Phi, psi and omega in degrees: 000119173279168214286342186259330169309327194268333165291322148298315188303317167321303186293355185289300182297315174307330156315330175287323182297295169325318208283316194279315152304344167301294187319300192302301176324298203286002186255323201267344206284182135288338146259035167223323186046045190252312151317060199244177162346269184321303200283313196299326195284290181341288187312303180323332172246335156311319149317289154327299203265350184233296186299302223270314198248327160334285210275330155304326191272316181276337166316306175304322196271338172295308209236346174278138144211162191304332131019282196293306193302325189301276155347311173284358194330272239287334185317310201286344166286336177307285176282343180284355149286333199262000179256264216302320172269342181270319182294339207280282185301345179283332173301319170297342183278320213276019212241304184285294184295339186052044174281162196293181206276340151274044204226319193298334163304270194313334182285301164305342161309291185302305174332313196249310169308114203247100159309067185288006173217298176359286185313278201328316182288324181291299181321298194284331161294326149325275178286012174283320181312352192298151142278134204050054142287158185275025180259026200073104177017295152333041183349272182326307182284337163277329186299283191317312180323306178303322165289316149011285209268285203286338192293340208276332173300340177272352187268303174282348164299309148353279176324304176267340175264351154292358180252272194277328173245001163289268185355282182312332166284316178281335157283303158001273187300349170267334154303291167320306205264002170259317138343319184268317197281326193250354147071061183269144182240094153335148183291321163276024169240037168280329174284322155335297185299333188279304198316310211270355197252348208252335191156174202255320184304304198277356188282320237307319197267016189257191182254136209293146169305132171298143191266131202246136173279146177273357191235058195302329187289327172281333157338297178243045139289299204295002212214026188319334195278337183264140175229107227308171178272164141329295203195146175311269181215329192280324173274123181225156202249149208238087190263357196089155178285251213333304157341275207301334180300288169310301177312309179315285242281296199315312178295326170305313180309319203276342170268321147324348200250020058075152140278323184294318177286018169243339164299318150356276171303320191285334200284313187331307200307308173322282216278317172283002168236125188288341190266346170271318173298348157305325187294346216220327182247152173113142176341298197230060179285160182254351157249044182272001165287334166307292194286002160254006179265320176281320165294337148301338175261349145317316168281331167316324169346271249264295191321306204274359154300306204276345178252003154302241164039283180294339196291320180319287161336348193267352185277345173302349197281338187272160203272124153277176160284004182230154187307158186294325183321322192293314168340257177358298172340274171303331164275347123336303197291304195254343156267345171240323159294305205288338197269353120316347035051248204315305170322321188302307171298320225243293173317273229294306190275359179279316177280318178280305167156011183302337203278165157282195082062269237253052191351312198301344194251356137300310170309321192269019199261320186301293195278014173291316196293343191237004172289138151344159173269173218279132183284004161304324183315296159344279154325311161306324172281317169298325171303300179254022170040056192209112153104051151291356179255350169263345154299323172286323185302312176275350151275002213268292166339295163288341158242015169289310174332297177326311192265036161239313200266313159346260173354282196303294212282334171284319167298320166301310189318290188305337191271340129000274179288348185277000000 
């Protein structure tokens, strides 16, 4: 299979993507107004709260067995380097670029956070459907692999972005709205301020000034769960290791309690004690009617993201708050290091024996390190009402980016293993 056979077969799924984000842009748009605001946050929890953890729980329960975990050991070490270096380098950008301090969440959000099970679902069943993947003959024993393979990077991505990149947003946004209510000039927006004392020229490429809400009280009706900071960075509030301890603990529990990570979980418990999955996967299961009422409202999962997605993407169009650098930055960062980075990981572990095999579980080990970023940040910005519009601007980017650099790199992945 050539080096161009393979780039087509790559390139199939992300075309889908585009085509189905096009629909959602054009729903979202003014001549259609059916997508508006309002309806994208609605669908966005409906999603959450029903489709997501539906097609996790039926993926999971179906297709994990202890077996599998045992084997699959190394994914979760997998991603949890693609969180630990990406957050590493976000830390290093927002340390070089100096965006103001309610950004610096987000910048790093974006850096380490992968759309590991969304992509993952479209992609890797793609391409096993290809004629001539390098994954073996068999459609089908490459599809079920496959699926396999992306539900669990998506349960465990879930787990960490619903953790750890929950976390980086929800400080964010209490930065931001204690910054807005005590009207704090952080150290990095001093600069902002001379540019803007200095001329509209010297302003352009710098970053727009905090934006004061016009509704401040409705703000925080929508957002009841946020409770302003302390402090910038200079203020620091002095509760104790046990305080603080107890709150850490709390706040973890509270981001665990996610629906996708307890369907998650549940799904796990399932697929891995055989006698309850009897109950429930199989002909003459005596509840199979459950896992085909969850995988049906499970399929609904991939379409109404990807037309979220598009819709979002149409708000990238308005002047954001952050320098072009940062952009730039962040598309570097997450299309050219980490999937270098990943090769590297993947080859080291594979050459000490950590690895199967099975080229197709190497593969998705690969493109985790090349995804695009995870479209939960969104929802996370819209939750704590803080930088959307520069969440748009940078998916906007980043997946234009994505069908080219995605593509080059899955086409790269495959002719590697093949």
């Amino acid at each position: 299979m050539g080096f161009f056979s393979l780039f087509l077969v790559a390139s199939m799924p992300i075309i889908q993507v585009l085509l189905i984000g096009v629909v959602g842009a054009y729903l979202a748009s003014g001549f259609s107004n059916v997508l508006t605001t309002s309806a994208r946050r609605d669908m966005n929890k409906v999603v959450f709260t029903v489709f997501t953890p539906s097609l996790m729980f039926a993926s999971l329960a179906k297709t994990v067995t202890l077996e599998d975990v045992i084997s699959w050991w190394f994914m979760p070490v997998n991603i949890a380097i693609t969180f630990l270096i990406g957050g590493i380098l976000g830390w290093i950008a927002c340390n070089i670029l100096k965006p103001p301090q309610h950004f610096r969440g987000l910048i790093m959000a974006f850096c380490s956070s992968g759309n590991l099970g969304n992509l993952l679902l479209i992609i890797v069943p793609a391409v096993c459907d290809e004629d001539g993947n390098p994954f073996g003959k068999d459609r089908s024993i490459c599809r079920s692999r496959g699926l396999s393979y992306s539900s669990l990077s998506m349960a465990l991505g879930g787990l960490f972005i619903w953790t750890y990149t929950y976390s980086l947003m929800q400080k964010s946004g209490k930065l931001f709205h204690k910054m807005q209510s005590k009207s704090i000039q952080c150290p990095a927006d001093s600069d902002e301020e001379q540019a803007k004392e200095d001329g509209p020229a010297s302003y352009n490429d710098e970053e727009a000034p905090l934006p004061t809400s016009d509704k401040p009280d409705e703000r925080r009706d929508e957002n009841p769960m946020e409770a302003p900071l302390l402090s910038c960075e200079s203020e620091v509030t002095d509760k104790g290791f046990w305080t603080n301890l107890k709150d850490n603990v709390h706040q973890f529990v509270e981001e665990l309690m996610a629906p996708p990570t307890i369907s998650a979980l549940i799904g796990f418990g399932v697929g891995l004690v055989p006698w309850l999955k009897s109950l429930i996967i199989g002909d003459g299961a005596p509840f199979k009617v459950l896992q085909d009422s969850l995988q049906l409202m499970g399929d609904g999962t991939i379409p109404c993201i990807t037309l979220i997605l598009g819709g979002n993407l149409t708000q990238g169009i308005r002047k954001s708050g952050l320098k072009r650098t940062v952009i730039i930055t962040i598309v570097c960062i997450r299309f050219v290091i980490l999937p270098l980075i990943g090769i590297a990981v993947v080859y080291a572990a594979y050459g000490v024996g950590f690895l199967s095999h099975d080229p197709l579980y190497r593969y998705v080990l690969m493109v985790q390190f090349a995804l695009p970023p995870a479209m939960n940040i969104g929802t996370m910005a819209q939750l704590f009402d803080v930088g959307q519009e520069e969440c748009s601007v940078i998916f906007l980017w980043t997946y234009l980016v994505a069908a080219v650099a995605l593509t080059t790199w899955s086409t790269i992945f495959m002719s590697i293993l093949s």
